[in-house]
Short mmCIF file of C-alpha atoms and ligand atoms in Angstrom, two decimals:
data_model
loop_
_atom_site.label_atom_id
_atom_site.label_comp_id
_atom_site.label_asym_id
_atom_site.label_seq_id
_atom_site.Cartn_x
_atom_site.Cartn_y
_atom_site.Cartn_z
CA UNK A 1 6.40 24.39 21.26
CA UNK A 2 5.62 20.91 19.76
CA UNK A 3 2.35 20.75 17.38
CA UNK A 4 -0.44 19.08 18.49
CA UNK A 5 -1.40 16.57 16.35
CA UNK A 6 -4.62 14.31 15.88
CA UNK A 7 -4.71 11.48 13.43
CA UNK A 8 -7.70 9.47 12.38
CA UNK A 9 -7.21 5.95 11.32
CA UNK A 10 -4.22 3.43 13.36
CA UNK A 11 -3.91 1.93 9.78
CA UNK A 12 -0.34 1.64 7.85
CA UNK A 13 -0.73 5.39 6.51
CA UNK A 14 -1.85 6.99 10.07
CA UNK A 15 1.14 5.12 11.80
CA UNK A 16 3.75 5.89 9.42
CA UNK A 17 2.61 9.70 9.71
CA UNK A 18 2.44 9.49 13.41
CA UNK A 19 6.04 8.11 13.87
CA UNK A 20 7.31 10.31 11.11
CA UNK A 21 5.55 13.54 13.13
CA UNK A 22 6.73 12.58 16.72
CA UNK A 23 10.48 12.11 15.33
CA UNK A 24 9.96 16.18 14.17
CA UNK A 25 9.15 16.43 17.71
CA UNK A 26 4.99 16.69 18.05
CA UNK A 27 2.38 15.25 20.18
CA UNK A 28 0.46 12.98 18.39
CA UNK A 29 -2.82 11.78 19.37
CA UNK A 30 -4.33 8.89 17.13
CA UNK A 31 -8.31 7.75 16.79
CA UNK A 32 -8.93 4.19 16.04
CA UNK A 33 -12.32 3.35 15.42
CA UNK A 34 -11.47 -0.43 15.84
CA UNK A 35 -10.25 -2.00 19.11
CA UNK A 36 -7.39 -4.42 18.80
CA UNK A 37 -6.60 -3.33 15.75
CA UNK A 38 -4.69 -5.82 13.53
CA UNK A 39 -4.30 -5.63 9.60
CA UNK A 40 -5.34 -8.59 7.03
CA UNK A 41 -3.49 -12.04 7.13
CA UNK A 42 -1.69 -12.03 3.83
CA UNK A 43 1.64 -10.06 2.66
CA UNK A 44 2.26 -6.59 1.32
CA UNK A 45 4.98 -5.65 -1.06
CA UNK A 46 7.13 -3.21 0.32
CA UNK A 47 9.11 -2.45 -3.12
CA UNK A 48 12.37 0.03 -2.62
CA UNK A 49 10.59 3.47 -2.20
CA UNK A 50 8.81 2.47 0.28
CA UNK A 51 11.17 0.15 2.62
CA UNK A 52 13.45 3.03 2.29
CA UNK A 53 11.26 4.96 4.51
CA UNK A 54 10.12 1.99 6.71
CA UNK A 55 13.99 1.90 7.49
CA UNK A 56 14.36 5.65 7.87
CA UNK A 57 12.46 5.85 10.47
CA UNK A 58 13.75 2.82 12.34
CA UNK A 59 11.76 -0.33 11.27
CA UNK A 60 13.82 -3.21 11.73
CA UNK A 61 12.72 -4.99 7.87
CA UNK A 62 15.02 -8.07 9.40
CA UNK A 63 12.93 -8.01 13.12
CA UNK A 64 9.89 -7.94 10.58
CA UNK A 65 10.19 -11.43 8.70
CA UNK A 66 10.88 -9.00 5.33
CA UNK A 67 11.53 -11.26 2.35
CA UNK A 68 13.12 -10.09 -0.19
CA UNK A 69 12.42 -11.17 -3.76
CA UNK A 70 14.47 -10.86 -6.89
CA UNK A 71 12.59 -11.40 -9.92
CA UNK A 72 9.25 -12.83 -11.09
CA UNK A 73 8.56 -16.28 -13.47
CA UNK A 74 5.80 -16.14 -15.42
CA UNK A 75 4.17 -19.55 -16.05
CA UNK A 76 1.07 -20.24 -18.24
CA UNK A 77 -1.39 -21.83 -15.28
CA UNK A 78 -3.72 -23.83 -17.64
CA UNK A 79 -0.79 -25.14 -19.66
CA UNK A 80 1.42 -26.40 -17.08
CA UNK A 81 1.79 -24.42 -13.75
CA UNK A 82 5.31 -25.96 -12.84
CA UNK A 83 7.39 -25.12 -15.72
CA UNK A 84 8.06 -21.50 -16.18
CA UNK A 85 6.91 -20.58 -19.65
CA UNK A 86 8.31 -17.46 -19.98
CA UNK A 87 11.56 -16.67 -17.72
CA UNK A 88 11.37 -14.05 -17.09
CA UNK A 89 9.18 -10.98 -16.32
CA UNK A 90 11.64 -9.26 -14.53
CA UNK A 91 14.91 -10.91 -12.56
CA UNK A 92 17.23 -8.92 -10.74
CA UNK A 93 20.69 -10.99 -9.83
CA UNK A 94 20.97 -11.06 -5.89
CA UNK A 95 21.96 -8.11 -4.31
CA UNK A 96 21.01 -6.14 -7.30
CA UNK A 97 17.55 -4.13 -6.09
CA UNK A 98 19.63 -3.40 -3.17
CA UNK A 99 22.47 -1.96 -5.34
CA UNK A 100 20.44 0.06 -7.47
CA UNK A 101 17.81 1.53 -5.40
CA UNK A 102 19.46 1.53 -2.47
CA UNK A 103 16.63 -0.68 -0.42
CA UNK A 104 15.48 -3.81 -1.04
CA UNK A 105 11.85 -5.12 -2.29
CA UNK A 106 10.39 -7.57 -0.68
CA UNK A 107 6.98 -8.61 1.24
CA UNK A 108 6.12 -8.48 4.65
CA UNK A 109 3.29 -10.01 6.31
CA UNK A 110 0.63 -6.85 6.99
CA UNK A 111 -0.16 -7.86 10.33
CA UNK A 112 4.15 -7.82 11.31
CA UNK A 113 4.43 -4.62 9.64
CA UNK A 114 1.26 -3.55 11.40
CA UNK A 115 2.41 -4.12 15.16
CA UNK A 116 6.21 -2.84 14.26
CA UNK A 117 4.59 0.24 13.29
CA UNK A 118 1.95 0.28 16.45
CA UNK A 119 4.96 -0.39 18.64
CA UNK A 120 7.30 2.07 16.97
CA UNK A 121 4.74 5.18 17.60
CA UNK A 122 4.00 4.37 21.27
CA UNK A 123 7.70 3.11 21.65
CA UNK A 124 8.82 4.77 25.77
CA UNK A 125 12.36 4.99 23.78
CA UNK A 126 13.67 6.84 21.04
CA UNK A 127 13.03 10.42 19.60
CA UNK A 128 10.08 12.51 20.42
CA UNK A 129 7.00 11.81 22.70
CA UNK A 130 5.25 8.36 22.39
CA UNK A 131 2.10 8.65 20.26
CA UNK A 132 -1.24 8.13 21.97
CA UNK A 133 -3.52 5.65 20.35
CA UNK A 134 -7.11 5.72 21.68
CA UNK A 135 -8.70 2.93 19.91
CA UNK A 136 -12.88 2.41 19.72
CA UNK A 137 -13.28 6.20 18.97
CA UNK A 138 -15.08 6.21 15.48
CA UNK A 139 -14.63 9.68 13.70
CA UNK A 140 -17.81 11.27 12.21
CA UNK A 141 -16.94 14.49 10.58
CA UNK A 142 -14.01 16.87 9.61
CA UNK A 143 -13.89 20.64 10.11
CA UNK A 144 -10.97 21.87 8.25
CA UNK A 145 -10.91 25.61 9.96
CA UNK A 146 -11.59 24.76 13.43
CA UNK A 147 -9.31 21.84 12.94
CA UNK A 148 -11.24 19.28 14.96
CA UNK A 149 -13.19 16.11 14.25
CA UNK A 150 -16.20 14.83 16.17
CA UNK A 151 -17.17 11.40 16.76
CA UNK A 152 -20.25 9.14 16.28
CA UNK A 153 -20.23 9.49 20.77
CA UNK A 154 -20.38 13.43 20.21
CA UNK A 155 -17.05 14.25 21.22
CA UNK A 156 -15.00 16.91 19.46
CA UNK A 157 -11.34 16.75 19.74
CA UNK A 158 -9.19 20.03 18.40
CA UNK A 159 -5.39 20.46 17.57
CA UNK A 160 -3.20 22.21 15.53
CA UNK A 161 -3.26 19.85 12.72
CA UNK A 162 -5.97 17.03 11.85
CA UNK A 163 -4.50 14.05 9.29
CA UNK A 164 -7.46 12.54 7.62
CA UNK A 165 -5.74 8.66 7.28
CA UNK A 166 -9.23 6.77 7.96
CA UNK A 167 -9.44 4.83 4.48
CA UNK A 168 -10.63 4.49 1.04
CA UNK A 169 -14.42 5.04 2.66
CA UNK A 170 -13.36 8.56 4.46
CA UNK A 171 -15.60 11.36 4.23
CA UNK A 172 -12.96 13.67 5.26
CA UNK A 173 -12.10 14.80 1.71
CA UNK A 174 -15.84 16.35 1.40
CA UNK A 175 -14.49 19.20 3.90
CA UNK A 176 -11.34 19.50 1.78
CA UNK A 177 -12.97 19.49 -1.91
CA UNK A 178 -16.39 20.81 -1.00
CA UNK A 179 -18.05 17.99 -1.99
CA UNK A 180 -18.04 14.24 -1.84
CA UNK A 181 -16.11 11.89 -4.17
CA UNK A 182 -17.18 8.29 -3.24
CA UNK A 183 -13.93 6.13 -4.91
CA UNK A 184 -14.81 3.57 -7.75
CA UNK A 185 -15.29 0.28 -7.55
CA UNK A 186 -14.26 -0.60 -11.04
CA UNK A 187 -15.34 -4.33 -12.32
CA UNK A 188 -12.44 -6.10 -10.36
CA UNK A 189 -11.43 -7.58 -6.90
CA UNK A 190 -8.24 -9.50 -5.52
CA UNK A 191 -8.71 -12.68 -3.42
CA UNK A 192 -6.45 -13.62 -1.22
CA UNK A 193 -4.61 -17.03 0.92
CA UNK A 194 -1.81 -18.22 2.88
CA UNK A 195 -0.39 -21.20 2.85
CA UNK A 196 2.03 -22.56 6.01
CA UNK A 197 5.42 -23.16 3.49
CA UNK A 198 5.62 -26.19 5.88
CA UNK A 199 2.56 -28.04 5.24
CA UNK A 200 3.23 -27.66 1.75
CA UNK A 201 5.54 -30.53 2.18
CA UNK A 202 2.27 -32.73 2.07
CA UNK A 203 1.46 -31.71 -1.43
CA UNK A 204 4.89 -32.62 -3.56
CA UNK A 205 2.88 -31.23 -6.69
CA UNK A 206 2.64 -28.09 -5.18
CA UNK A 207 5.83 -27.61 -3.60
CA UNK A 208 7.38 -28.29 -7.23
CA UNK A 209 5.50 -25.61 -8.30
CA UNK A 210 7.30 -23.02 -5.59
CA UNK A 211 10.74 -24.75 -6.30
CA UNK A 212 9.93 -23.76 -10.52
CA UNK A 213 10.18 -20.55 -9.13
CA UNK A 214 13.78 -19.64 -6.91
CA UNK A 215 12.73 -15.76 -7.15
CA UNK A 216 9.92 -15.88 -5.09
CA UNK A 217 7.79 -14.33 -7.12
CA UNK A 218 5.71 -15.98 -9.56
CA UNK A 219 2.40 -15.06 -11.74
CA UNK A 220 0.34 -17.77 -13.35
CA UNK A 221 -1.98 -16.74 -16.67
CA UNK A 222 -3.80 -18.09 -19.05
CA UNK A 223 -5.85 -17.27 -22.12
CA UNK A 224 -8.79 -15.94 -19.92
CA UNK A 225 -6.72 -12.31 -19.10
CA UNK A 226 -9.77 -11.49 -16.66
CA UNK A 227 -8.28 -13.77 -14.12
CA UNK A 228 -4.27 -14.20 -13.09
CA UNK A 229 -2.86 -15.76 -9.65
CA UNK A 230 0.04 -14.67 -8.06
CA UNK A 231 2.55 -16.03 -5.23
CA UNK A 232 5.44 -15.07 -3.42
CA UNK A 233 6.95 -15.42 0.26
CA UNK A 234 6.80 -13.96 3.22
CA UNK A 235 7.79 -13.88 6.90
CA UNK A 236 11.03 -14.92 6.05
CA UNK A 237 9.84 -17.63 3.50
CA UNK A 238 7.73 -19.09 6.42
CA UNK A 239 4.65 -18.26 4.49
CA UNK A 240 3.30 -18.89 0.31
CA UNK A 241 0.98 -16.06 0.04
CA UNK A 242 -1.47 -16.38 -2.77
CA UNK A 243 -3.51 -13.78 -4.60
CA UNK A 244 -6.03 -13.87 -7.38
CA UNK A 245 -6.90 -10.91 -9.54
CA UNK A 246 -10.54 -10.90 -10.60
CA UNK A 247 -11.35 -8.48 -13.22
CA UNK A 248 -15.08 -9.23 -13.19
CA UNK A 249 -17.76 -8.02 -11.19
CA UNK A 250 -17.69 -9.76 -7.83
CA UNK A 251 -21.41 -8.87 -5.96
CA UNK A 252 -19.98 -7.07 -3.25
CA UNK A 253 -23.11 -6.22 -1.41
CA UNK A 254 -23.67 -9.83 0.17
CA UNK A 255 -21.01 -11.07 2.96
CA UNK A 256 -19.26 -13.81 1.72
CA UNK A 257 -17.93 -16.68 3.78
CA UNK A 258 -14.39 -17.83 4.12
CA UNK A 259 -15.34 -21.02 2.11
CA UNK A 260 -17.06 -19.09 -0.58
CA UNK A 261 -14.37 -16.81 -1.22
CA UNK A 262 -12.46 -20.61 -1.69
CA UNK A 263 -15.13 -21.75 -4.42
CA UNK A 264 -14.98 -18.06 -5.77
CA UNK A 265 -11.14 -18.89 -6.37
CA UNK A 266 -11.31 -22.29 -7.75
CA UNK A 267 -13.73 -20.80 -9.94
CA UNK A 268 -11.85 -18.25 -11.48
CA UNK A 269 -9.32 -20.71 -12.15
CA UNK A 270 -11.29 -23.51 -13.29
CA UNK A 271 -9.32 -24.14 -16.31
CA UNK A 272 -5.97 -23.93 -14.56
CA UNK A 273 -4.06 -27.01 -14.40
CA UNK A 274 -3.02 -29.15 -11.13
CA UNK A 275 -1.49 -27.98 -8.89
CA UNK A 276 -3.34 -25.07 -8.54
CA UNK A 277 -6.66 -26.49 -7.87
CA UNK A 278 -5.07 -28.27 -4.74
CA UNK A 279 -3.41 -25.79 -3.41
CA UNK A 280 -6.32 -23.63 -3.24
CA UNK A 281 -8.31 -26.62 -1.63
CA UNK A 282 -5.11 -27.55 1.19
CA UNK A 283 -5.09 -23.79 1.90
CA UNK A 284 -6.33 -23.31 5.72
CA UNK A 285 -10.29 -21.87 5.11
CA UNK A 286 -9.66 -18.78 7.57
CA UNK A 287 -7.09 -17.05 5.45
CA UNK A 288 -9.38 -16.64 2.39
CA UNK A 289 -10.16 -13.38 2.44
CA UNK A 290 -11.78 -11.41 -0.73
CA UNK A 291 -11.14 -7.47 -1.55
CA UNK A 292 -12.94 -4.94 -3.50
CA UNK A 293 -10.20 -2.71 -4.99
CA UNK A 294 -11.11 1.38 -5.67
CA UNK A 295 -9.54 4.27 -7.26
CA UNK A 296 -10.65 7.97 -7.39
CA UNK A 297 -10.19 10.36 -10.03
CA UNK A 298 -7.27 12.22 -7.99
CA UNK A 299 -8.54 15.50 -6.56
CA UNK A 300 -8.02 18.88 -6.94
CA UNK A 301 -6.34 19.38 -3.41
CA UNK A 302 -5.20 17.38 -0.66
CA UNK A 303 -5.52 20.05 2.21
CA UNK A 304 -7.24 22.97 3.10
CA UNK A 305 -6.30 24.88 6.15
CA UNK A 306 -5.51 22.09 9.10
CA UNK A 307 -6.86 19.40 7.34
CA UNK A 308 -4.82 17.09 5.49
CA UNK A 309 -5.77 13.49 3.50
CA UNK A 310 -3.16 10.51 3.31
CA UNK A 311 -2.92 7.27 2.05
CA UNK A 312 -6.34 6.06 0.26
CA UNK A 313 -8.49 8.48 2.77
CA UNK A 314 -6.79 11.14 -0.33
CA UNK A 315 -5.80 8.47 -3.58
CA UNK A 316 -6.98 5.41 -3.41
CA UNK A 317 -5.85 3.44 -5.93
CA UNK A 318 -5.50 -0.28 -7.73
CA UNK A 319 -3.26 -2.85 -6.54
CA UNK A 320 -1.80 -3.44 -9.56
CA UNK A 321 1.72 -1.86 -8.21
CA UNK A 322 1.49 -2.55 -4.91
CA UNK A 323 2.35 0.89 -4.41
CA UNK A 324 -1.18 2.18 -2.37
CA UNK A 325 0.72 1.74 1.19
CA UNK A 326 3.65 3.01 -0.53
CA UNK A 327 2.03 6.05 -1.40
CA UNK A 328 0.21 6.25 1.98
CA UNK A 329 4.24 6.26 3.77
CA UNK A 330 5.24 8.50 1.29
CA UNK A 331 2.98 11.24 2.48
CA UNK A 332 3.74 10.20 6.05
CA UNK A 333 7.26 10.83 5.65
CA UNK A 334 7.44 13.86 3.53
CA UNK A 335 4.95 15.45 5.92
CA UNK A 336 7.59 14.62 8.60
CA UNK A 337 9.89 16.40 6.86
CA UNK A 338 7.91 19.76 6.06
CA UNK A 339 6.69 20.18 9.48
CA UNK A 340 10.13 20.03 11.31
CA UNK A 341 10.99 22.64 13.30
CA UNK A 342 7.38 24.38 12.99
CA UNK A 343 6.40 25.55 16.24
CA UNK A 344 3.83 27.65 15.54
CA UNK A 345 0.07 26.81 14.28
CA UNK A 346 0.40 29.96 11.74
CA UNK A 347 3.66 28.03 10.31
CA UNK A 348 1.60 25.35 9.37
CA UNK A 349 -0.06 27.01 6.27
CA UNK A 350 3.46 27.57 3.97
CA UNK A 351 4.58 23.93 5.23
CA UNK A 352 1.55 22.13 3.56
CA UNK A 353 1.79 24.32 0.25
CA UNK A 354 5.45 22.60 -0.09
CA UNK A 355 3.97 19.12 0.85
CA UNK A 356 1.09 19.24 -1.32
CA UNK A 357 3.64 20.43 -4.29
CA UNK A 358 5.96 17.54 -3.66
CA UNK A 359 2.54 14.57 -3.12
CA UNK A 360 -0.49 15.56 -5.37
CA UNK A 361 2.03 15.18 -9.16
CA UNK A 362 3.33 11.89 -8.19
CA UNK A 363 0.41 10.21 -6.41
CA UNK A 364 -1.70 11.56 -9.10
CA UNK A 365 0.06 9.96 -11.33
CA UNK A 366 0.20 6.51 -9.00
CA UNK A 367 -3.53 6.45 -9.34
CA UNK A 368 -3.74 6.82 -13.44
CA UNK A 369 -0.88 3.99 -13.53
CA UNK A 370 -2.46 1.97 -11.10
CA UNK A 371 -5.57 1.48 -13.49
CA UNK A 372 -3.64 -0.69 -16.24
CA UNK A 373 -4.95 -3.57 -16.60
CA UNK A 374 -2.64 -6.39 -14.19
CA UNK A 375 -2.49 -8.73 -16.74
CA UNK A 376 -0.65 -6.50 -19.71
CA UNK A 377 2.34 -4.51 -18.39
CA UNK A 378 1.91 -1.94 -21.25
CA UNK A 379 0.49 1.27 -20.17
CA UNK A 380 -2.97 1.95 -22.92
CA UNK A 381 -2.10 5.47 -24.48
CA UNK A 382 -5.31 6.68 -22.39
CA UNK A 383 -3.57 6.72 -18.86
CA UNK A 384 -0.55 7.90 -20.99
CA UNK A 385 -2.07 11.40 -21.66
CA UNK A 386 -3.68 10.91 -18.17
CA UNK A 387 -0.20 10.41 -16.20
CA UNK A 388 1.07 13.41 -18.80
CA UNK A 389 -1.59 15.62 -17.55
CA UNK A 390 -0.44 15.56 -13.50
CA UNK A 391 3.76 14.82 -13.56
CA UNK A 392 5.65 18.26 -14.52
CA UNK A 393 7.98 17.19 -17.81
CA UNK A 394 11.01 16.99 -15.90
CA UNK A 395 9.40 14.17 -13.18
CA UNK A 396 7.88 12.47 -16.29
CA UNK A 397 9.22 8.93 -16.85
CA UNK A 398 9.41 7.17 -20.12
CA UNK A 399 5.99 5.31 -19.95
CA UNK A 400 7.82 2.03 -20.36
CA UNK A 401 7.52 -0.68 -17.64
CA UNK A 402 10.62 -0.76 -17.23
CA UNK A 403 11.04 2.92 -16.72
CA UNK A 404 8.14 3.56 -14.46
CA UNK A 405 9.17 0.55 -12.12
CA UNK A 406 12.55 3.06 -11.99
CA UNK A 407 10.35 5.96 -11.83
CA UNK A 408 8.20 4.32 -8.76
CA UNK A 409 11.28 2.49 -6.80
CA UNK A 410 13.70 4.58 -7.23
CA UNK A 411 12.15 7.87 -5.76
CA UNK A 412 13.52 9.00 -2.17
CA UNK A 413 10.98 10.95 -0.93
CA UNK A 414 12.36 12.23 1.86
CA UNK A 415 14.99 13.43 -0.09
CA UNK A 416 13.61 14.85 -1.97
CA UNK A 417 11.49 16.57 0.23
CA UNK A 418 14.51 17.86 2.41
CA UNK A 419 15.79 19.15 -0.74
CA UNK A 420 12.68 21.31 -1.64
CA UNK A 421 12.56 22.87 1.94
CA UNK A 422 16.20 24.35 1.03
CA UNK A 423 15.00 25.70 -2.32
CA UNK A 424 11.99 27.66 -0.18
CA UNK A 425 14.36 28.62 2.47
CA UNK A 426 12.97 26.80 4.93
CA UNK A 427 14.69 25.66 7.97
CA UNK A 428 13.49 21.51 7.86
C1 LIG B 501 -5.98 -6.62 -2.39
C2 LIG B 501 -5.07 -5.47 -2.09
C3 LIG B 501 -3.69 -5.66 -2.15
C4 LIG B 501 -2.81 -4.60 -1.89
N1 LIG B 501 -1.47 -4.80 -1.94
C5 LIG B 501 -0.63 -3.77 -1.70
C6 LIG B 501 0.80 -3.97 -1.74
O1 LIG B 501 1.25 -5.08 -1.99
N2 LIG B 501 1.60 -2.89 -1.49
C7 LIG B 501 1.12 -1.65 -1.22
O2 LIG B 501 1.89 -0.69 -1.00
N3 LIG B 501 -0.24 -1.44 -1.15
C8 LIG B 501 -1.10 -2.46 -1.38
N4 LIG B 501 -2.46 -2.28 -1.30
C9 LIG B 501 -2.97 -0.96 -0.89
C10 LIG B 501 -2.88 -0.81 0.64
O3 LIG B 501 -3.47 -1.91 1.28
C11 LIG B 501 -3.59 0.47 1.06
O4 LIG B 501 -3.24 1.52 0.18
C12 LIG B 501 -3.16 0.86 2.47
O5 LIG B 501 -3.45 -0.16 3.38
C13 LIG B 501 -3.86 2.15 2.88
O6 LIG B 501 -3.52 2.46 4.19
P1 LIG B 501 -4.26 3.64 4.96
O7 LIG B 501 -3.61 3.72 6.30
O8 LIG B 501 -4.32 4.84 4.11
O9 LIG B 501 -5.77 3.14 5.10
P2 LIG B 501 -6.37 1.87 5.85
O10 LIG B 501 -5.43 0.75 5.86
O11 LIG B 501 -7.72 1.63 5.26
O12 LIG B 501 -6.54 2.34 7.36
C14 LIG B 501 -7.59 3.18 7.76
C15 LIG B 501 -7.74 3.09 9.27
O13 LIG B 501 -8.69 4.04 9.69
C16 LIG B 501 -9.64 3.43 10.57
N5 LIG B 501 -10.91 4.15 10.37
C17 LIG B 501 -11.72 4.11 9.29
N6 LIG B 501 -12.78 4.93 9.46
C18 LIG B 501 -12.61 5.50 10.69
C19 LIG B 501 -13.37 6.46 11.42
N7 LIG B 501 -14.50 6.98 10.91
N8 LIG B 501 -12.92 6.83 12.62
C20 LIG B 501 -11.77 6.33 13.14
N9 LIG B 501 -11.00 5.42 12.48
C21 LIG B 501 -11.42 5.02 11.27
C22 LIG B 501 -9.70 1.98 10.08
O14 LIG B 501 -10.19 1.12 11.09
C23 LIG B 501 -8.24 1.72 9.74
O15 LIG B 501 -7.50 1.31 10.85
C24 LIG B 501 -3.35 -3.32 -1.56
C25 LIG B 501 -4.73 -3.14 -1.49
C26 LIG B 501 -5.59 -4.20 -1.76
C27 LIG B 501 -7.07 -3.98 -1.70
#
C-alpha cells in the first residue's frame, strides 16, 4: 500500500519532495496557498549537488535553458567595471565542474525550473501516480500526531505523512519544537534584475562589461564591503541576471515599488563607475524585485511523529552560497530515498530517524556557513566553532573556501542516503 502523502507549499522544496515521493511509489497530495503559482523572475544557481538531483529524478537541465558557468572575475566596480582586476576568484577549465563533481553548475531561470518541476509531479507519464496540486488552499496549523493540517477555510486534511515545505514564514516548526522560532532578518537584503542579453546590444559600454567576463560569472566590489553586485547568465545566455547584496538595513515594513527598488540599487552603488549606473537604468522596471534574506539558529529537530520540515519552512538560511534550494532538494530527495518501499504508516517512524541523521549535521552546518559575510570568502573563526559544533569529525571539511565549495558540491545525497539505509538494514 502506497503512503498517503500531503505537502504544504508548491514551492521548489515541496515539488522536489513530491516528485522524489511519487517515484517511491506514494500518493501525493500538494496545498498551494497561491493560485497560478509561478516563482520570481531572476536565476537560481543550481551548483553540482543540487543539479545532480534535479537530473536524478528526470529534469531535463538542457529542456530548462540551464547555463552553465565556469569560473567567476572579480572586478573592482568603482575603479573600472570592465577590466577584471583580479582574475580570478575561482575558474574551472570547460568541462571541468562536470569532471569533478560529476554535474555541472550553472543557473536556471526560477520560473523554468519552477514549471519543469510543476509539470514533472503531475506528469500522466513516468513512475508512480501523478501528484495532485490543489492550489488557493492556505494552510493554518500543523498537528504532528494526528498528522493533518487545517486551513484558514476550516478544512482538515489527514494522511500518513504531512511535509511542512510552506517557507521561511511557516509556523509548522512550532508543532515540531514546541515553540515558535520566527527566522532572523539580519541587517541585509539582495536586490535583484534582468536584463534581455539582446537589448544589451544598445548599450556597447555595457555589453563590454559582459564580454570582460567569458565565465559568466562576475562580482563587482569596491571599498564600501556593505554593498557588492553580481551577474551571470541564464536561460541559455538569453538572459544577464543582476543581483545586489545589501548588507544594511533595508525598511522592510513599507512596500516598495518596482522603481524604488531601481533608485535603492543605484544607490547602493553610487560610487560605482559607468557602466553600471546604466545598466541598472536600461534594465526593464518590472524585473526589479528586492528580498529580505533570513536564517534561523538551526533547530533541535526536524520531525516529530508525521510531521516533517524542508527547505527554509526547517533552515532557512543566507544566500551567500546559493545553496538554500539546494538544501531544500536535498531533503526532498533523501526523503525519497528513506521512505521507499514503506508501506505501512508504523514504518514511517525508523525511516525519519535515518533521514533526520543524514539532513539536520549538514544543513546545520549550511546555515552557520551561510552567515559569512558575501563580500570576504574567509569563514570568521565564530561560525568555525559553530559549523564544528553540528558536522560529526569525519563529515567536517577543512574550513577553507576552497574545501567547503568541495564539501557543498561534491556531496551526493542520495547516495549517500542509499548507502545509510544498507548500514540499518533497511530494504530502500
Ligand atoms: C535573494 C535570494 C537569492 C537566492 N539564491 C539562491 C540560489 O542561487 N540557489 C539556491 O539554492 N538558493 C537560493 N536562495 C534560497 C532559495 O530561494 C530558497 O531556499 C528556496 O526557494 C526555498 O524553497 P522552499 O520550497 O523551501 O520555500 P518557498 O520557495 O518559500 O516555497 C514555499 C511555498 O509554500 C507556499 N505557502 C506558504 N505558506 C503557505 C500556507 N500557509 N499554506 C499553503 N501554502 C503556503 C508558498 O506560496 C510557496 O509556494 C535564494 C534566496 C534569496 C532570498
Amino acid at each position: 500500500m502506497p503512503l498517503d502523502v500531503i505537502i504544504v507549499g508548491a514551492g521548489i522544496g515541496g515539488l522536489t519532495a513530491a516528485i522524489a515521493l511519487r517515484r517511491s511509489r506514494h500518493r501525493v497530495l500538494i496545498l498551494e496557498r497561491a493560485v497560478n503559482k509561478t516563482e520570481d523572475g531572476y536565476a537560481l544557481s543550481s551548483t553540482p549537488n543540487a543539479s545532480r538531483i534535479l537530473r536524478n529524478l528526470g529534469v531535463d537541465l538542457e529542456k530548462t535553458g540551464f547555463t552553465p558557468w565556469m569560473g567567476i572575475d572579480g572586478f573592482e566596480g568603482d575603479v573600472d567595471p570592465v577590466t577584471p582586476a583580479w582574475k580570478s576568484l575561482w575558474v574551472a577549465p570547460p568541462g571541468t565542474v562536470e569532471e569533478r563533481y560529476g554535474a555541472p553548475s550553472g543557473f536556471i531561470h526560477r520560473a523554468d525550473l519552477h514549471r519543469a518541476l510543476w509539470n514533472l509531479a503531475v506528469s500522466t507519464e513516468g513512475t508512480g501516480v501523478p501528484v495532485k496540486i490543489v492550489e488557493g488552499v492556505t494552510v493554518e496549523s500543523f498537528d504532528a500526531v494526528a498528522g493533518s493540517v487545517s486551513t484558514v477555510a476550516g478544512e482538515v486534511h489527514t494522511a500518513d505523512l504531512v511535509i511542512a515545505a510552506d517557507g521561511v514564514r511557516s509556523k509548522a516548526h512550532a508543532a515540531v519544537v514546541g515553540e515558535e522560532r520566527p527566522a532572523e532578518a539580519p541587517k541585509a537584503a539582495s536586490i535583484r534584475f534582468v536584463l534581455a542579453s539582446k537589448d544589451l546590444q544598445d548599450h556597447p559600454a555595457c555589453m563590454d562589461m559582459v564580454k570582460g567576463s567569458p565565465w559568466r560569472m562576475s562580482y563587482y566590489f569596491g571599498e564600501d564591503k556593505s554593498v557588492g553586485l553580481f551577474r551571470s547568465a541564464c536561460r541559455k545566455d538569453e538572459i544577464q541576471n543582476f543581483g545586489v547584496y545589501v548588507y544594511r538595513h533595508v525598511d522592510d515594513t513599507k512596500i516598495w515599488t518596482n522603481e524604488e527598488i531601481r533608485q535603492l540599487a543605484l544607490e547602493c552603488l553610487s560610487t560605482y563607475k559607468e557602466p553600471i549606473p546604466q545598466l541598472i537604468r536600461a534594465a526593464p522596471e518590472d524585473s526589479f524585485y528586492l528580498r529580505k534574506t533570513a536564517h534561523r539558529e538551526p533547530l533541535p529537530q526536524f520531525y516529530k511523529n508525521r510531521l516533517v520540515l524542508l527547505g527554509d519552512a526547517c533552515h532557512p538560511m543566507m544566500p551567500s552560497y546559493g545553496q538554500g534550494a539546494a538544501s531544500a532538494m536535498e531533503d526532498a530527495a533523501v526523503l525519497g530515498v528513506v521512505l521507499r518501499n514503506v508501506h505501512q504508516p508504523q514504518e514511517i517512524g525508523s525511516r525519519l530517524e535515518i533521514w533526520e541523521k543524514l539532513r539536520k549535521p549538514r544543513a546545520s552546518a549550511m546555515v552557520y556557513l551561510s552567515r559569512r559575510d558575501t563580500t570576504a570568502f574567509e569563514v570568521s573563526p565564530q561560525l568555525q566553532a559553530a559549523v564544528k559544533g553540528v558536522l560529526p569529525p569525519d563529515q567536517l571539511p577543512e574550513l577553507t573556501p576552497p574545501a567547503i565549495v568541495d564539501w557543498m558540491w561534491a556531496y551526493h545525497c542520495v547516495e549517500v542516503a542509499e548507502q545509510a539505509m544498507k548500514e540499518q538494514g533497511e530494504n530502500s
